[in-house]
Tab-separated table of C-alpha atoms in Angstrom:
chain	number	residue	atom	x	y	z
A	102	MET	CA	91.682	124.099	135.623
A	103	ASP	CA	94.509	124.495	133.285
A	104	HIS	CA	92.478	121.654	130.977
A	105	LEU	CA	89.265	123.081	131.096
A	106	GLU	CA	90.574	126.054	129.547
A	107	ASN	CA	92.701	124.616	127.097
A	108	SER	CA	89.981	122.188	125.880
A	109	ASN	CA	87.234	126.040	125.750
A	110	GLU	CA	89.875	127.285	123.482
A	111	GLU	CA	89.554	124.315	121.612
A	112	SER	CA	86.439	124.585	120.949
A	113	GLU	CA	86.937	127.956	120.113
A	114	ASN	CA	89.044	127.491	117.194
A	115	GLN	CA	87.705	124.582	115.676
A	116	ALA	CA	83.859	126.967	115.879
A	117	GLN	CA	86.784	129.315	114.105
A	118	THR	CA	87.069	126.931	111.682
A	119	LEU	CA	84.356	125.551	111.129
A	120	GLY	CA	81.990	128.456	110.385
A	121	GLN	CA	84.614	130.823	109.808
A	122	PRO	CA	85.926	129.428	106.615
A	123	LEU	CA	82.436	129.324	104.847
A	124	SER	CA	81.894	132.933	104.032
A	125	ASP	CA	85.636	133.952	103.992
A	126	PHE	CA	86.046	130.826	101.265
A	127	LEU	CA	83.458	132.140	99.121
A	128	LEU	CA	84.353	135.255	98.803
A	129	GLN	CA	87.687	134.084	97.869
A	130	LEU	CA	86.151	132.015	94.405
A	131	GLU	CA	85.549	134.967	93.020
A	132	ASP	CA	87.689	135.594	91.063
A	133	TYR	CA	88.898	132.056	90.606
A	134	THR	CA	87.726	129.748	87.335
A	135	PRO	CA	87.991	125.486	87.979
A	136	THR	CA	89.064	123.754	86.088
A	137	ILE	CA	85.763	121.985	84.516
A	138	PRO	CA	84.022	124.849	83.341
A	139	ASP	CA	80.877	126.661	85.218
A	140	ALA	CA	78.450	125.903	82.296
A	141	VAL	CA	79.306	121.843	82.115
A	142	THR	CA	78.660	122.014	85.899
A	143	ALA	CA	75.075	124.016	85.766
A	144	TYR	CA	74.356	121.877	83.562
A	145	PHE	CA	74.277	118.834	85.530
A	146	LEU	CA	72.945	120.661	88.491
A	147	GLN	CA	70.072	121.818	86.398
A	148	THR	CA	69.747	118.196	85.162
A	149	SER	CA	68.998	116.768	88.772
A	150	GLY	CA	67.023	120.062	89.450
A	151	PHE	CA	69.660	122.454	91.020
A	152	GLU	CA	70.326	126.403	89.646
A	153	PRO	CA	71.739	128.532	91.705
A	154	LYS	CA	71.877	132.024	90.673
A	155	ASP	CA	75.017	132.843	92.668
A	156	PRO	CA	77.539	131.673	90.238
A	157	ARG	CA	79.972	131.292	93.851
A	158	LEU	CA	78.001	128.193	94.839
A	159	LEU	CA	78.668	126.436	90.999
A	160	ARG	CA	82.054	127.082	92.128
A	161	LEU	CA	82.117	125.592	95.224
A	162	ILE	CA	80.671	122.654	93.683
A	163	SER	CA	83.022	122.388	90.499
A	164	ILE	CA	86.274	122.653	92.924
A	165	ALA	CA	84.219	119.471	95.436
A	166	ALA	CA	84.048	118.049	92.722
A	167	GLN	CA	87.925	118.401	91.078
A	168	LYS	CA	89.140	117.623	94.635
A	169	PHE	CA	87.337	114.435	94.421
A	170	ILE	CA	88.505	113.546	91.134
A	171	SER	CA	91.499	114.654	91.603
A	172	ASP	CA	92.478	112.977	94.973
A	173	ILE	CA	91.189	109.541	93.175
A	174	ALA	CA	94.015	110.280	89.974
A	175	ASN	CA	96.459	110.649	92.692
A	176	ASP	CA	96.039	107.961	94.894
A	177	ALA	CA	95.814	105.947	91.424
A	178	LEU	CA	99.341	107.690	90.398
A	179	GLN	CA	101.121	106.374	93.887
A	180	HIS	CA	99.632	103.176	92.762
A	181	CYS	CA	101.057	102.904	88.962
A	182	LYS	CA	104.516	104.255	90.136
A	183	MET	CA	104.805	101.776	93.172
A	184	ARG	CA	103.924	98.929	90.916
A	185	SER	CA	106.035	100.188	87.841
A	186	SER	CA	109.197	100.930	90.338
A	187	ASN	CA	108.831	97.712	91.989
A	188	ALA	CA	108.970	95.449	88.406
A	189	SER	CA	111.453	97.810	86.909
A	190	SER	CA	113.338	96.465	90.085
A	191	SER	CA	112.918	93.208	90.069
A	192	HIS	CA	113.707	92.851	86.008
A	193	SER	CA	116.390	95.570	84.818
A	194	SER	CA	117.843	96.297	88.571
A	195	SER	CA	121.018	95.948	86.518
A	196	LYS	CA	120.553	97.919	83.682
A	197	GLY	CA	119.962	100.914	86.320
A	198	LYS	CA	118.224	103.256	83.642
A	199	GLY	CA	116.880	106.715	85.084
A	200	THR	CA	114.447	106.992	85.960
A	201	LYS	CA	113.190	110.144	85.676
A	202	ASP	CA	112.413	109.285	81.337
A	203	ARG	CA	109.977	107.351	83.014
A	204	ARG	CA	106.104	107.716	81.318
A	205	TYR	CA	103.077	107.253	83.649
A	206	CYS	CA	100.372	105.650	82.002
A	207	LEU	CA	96.916	105.539	83.930
A	208	THR	CA	95.380	101.836	83.853
A	209	MET	CA	92.479	100.018	85.502
A	210	GLU	CA	94.753	97.929	87.350
A	211	ASP	CA	95.591	101.738	89.289
A	212	LEU	CA	92.241	102.720	89.644
A	213	THR	CA	90.782	99.526	90.813
A	214	PRO	CA	93.125	99.938	94.192
A	215	ALA	CA	92.990	103.105	94.680
A	216	LEU	CA	89.015	103.535	94.418
A	217	ALA	CA	88.687	100.764	96.934
A	218	GLU	CA	90.271	102.921	99.517
A	219	PHE	CA	87.397	105.449	98.845
A	220	GLY	CA	84.953	102.276	99.188
A	221	ILE	CA	84.315	102.480	95.958
A	222	THR	CA	83.868	99.045	94.017
A	223	ILE	CA	84.103	98.756	90.819
A	224	LYS	CA	84.039	96.406	88.073
A	225	LYS	CA	84.261	96.955	84.194
A	226	PRO	CA	82.654	93.529	81.905
A	227	HIS	CA	85.254	93.089	79.451
A	228	TYR	CA	84.423	94.028	76.625
A	229	TYR	CA	85.482	92.455	72.794
A	230	VAL	CA	84.986	93.233	70.236
B	2	MET	CA	76.403	105.562	62.651
B	3	GLU	CA	78.796	107.803	64.653
B	4	GLN	CA	76.985	107.189	68.899
B	5	GLN	CA	76.185	110.700	69.573
B	6	VAL	CA	78.073	111.933	72.462
B	7	ASN	CA	76.424	114.593	74.533
B	8	PRO	CA	79.371	117.129	74.587
B	9	TYR	CA	79.149	118.286	78.406
B	10	ARG	CA	80.569	114.835	79.197
B	11	LYS	CA	83.141	115.443	76.236
B	12	MET	CA	84.088	118.329	78.888
B	13	LEU	CA	83.788	116.611	81.546
B	14	THR	CA	86.777	113.925	80.357
B	15	ALA	CA	89.042	116.979	79.440
B	16	ALA	CA	88.396	118.668	82.519
B	17	ILE	CA	89.826	114.841	84.486
B	18	SER	CA	92.387	114.726	81.350
B	19	ALA	CA	93.708	118.342	82.624
B	20	ILE	CA	93.479	117.103	86.321
B	21	LEU	CA	95.305	113.913	85.575
B	22	LEU	CA	98.119	115.896	83.303
B	23	GLU	CA	98.725	118.456	86.012
B	24	LEU	CA	98.856	115.562	88.565
B	25	GLY	CA	102.231	114.319	86.363
B	26	VAL	CA	99.712	111.630	84.565
B	27	ASP	CA	101.101	111.184	81.021
B	28	SER	CA	98.401	109.026	79.581
B	29	ALA	CA	95.245	106.694	80.236
B	30	ASP	CA	93.263	104.233	79.167
B	31	ARG	CA	90.168	104.680	77.820
B	32	ASP	CA	88.678	102.849	80.759
B	33	VAL	CA	90.122	105.047	82.587
B	34	LEU	CA	88.184	107.903	81.969
B	35	GLY	CA	85.498	106.478	81.217
B	36	SER	CA	85.010	105.470	84.717
B	37	LEU	CA	86.324	108.750	85.790
B	38	THR	CA	84.219	110.485	84.263
B	39	GLU	CA	81.056	108.488	84.862
B	40	MET	CA	81.844	108.958	88.921
B	41	LEU	CA	82.227	112.854	87.951
B	42	GLN	CA	79.177	113.141	86.353
B	43	CYS	CA	77.792	111.089	88.821
B	44	PHE	CA	79.238	112.883	91.755
B	45	LEU	CA	77.590	116.270	90.093
B	46	SER	CA	74.163	115.277	89.885
B	47	GLU	CA	74.330	114.022	93.317
B	48	ILE	CA	75.126	117.265	94.450
B	49	GLY	CA	72.754	118.756	92.899
B	50	SER	CA	69.543	116.684	93.567
B	51	MET	CA	70.611	116.761	97.387
B	52	SER	CA	71.153	120.083	97.278
B	53	HIS	CA	68.045	120.750	96.044
B	54	ASN	CA	66.544	118.510	98.394
B	55	TYR	CA	67.309	120.092	101.458
B	56	CYS	CA	67.016	123.504	99.965
B	57	GLU	CA	63.478	122.755	99.142
B	58	LEU	CA	62.621	120.852	102.810
B	59	SER	CA	63.335	124.086	104.307
B	60	GLY	CA	60.986	126.011	102.147
B	61	ARG	CA	63.237	128.158	99.902
B	62	SER	CA	63.543	127.720	96.267
B	63	GLU	CA	66.926	129.577	96.124
B	64	PRO	CA	69.690	127.197	97.229
B	65	VAL	CA	71.935	129.155	99.598
B	66	ILE	CA	75.921	127.823	100.612
B	67	ALA	CA	74.016	125.752	103.610
B	68	ASP	CA	72.217	123.722	101.664
B	69	ILE	CA	75.275	122.289	99.644
B	70	ILE	CA	77.335	121.962	102.834
B	71	LEU	CA	74.136	119.678	104.450
B	72	GLY	CA	74.792	118.009	100.549
B	73	PHE	CA	78.416	117.734	100.884
B	74	VAL	CA	77.934	115.694	104.292
B	75	GLU	CA	74.942	114.061	103.680
B	76	MET	CA	77.691	112.167	100.933
B	77	GLY	CA	80.774	112.294	103.359
B	78	ILE	CA	82.521	114.529	101.392
B	79	ASP	CA	85.103	116.401	103.774
B	80	PHE	CA	84.468	119.982	102.823
B	81	SER	CA	87.660	121.244	104.646
B	82	GLY	CA	90.421	120.896	103.404
B	83	LEU	CA	88.836	122.034	99.698
B	84	GLN	CA	90.395	125.936	100.766
B	85	GLN	CA	93.696	124.099	101.301
B	86	PHE	CA	93.012	122.766	98.205
B	87	VAL	CA	92.513	126.479	96.039
B	88	LYS	CA	95.701	128.166	97.305
B	89	ASN	CA	98.299	124.792	97.099
B	90	GLY	CA	96.498	123.332	93.902
B	91	LYS	CA	96.922	125.949	90.501
B	92	SER	CA	94.068	124.972	88.216
B	93	VAL	CA	94.382	124.191	84.915
B	94	VAL	CA	91.830	126.195	82.662
B	95	LEU	CA	90.519	124.525	79.623
B	96	PRO	CA	91.417	126.867	76.441
B	97	SER	CA	88.045	128.120	75.555
B	98	LEU	CA	86.307	125.964	72.414
B	99	GLN	CA	86.813	126.947	68.515
B	100	PRO	CA	84.089	126.273	66.352
B	101	GLN	CA	84.627	123.487	64.350
B	102	GLN	CA	84.825	124.628	59.661
């Protein structure tokens, strides 16, 4: 019986968490400026025929796009950090270089495995000048 | 002759660069920026097209949030973390464009 009640409560909570954010979250977007400018998002949405009058809908899409890129870039950065720490530990472990002044440069070598985790296969052809 | 680049795409690249800087990346290859720009543009076009389709399917011409949510679901994007993302991240706002002289 307890178990049943618990599951009922859980499903109620879940219904709240799934339905609630939509309305609440939109209100929060009123005074939030995403990194991708509204005009840019609006332009690309218009190219596919989507023209929302409410700017909050634009912002919702901007934030989703920003999160999409941010997640991928963060993953790629972790790959980059792991690669550089492996390289430095195998090459110059005796020198004991400070890790604070390390500069991270994102390359396709980092991006490819990060994208693979998201199910995106990327193959850039070599470019010869 | 210099190739004409869509200014909106340039803005996307600038936004991606801002996001990367915020994450702590110091520099990125041109290939990486190009790929991310392409992905971001594709993301925006795709979500626009899907939401538009859902909107018209339900006989409306004015899109509502439900259409966008359905678009997210169809694209397999988890939108439950968006609120947390907004709360945590202090997003960088791009500086306003200066007229070229």
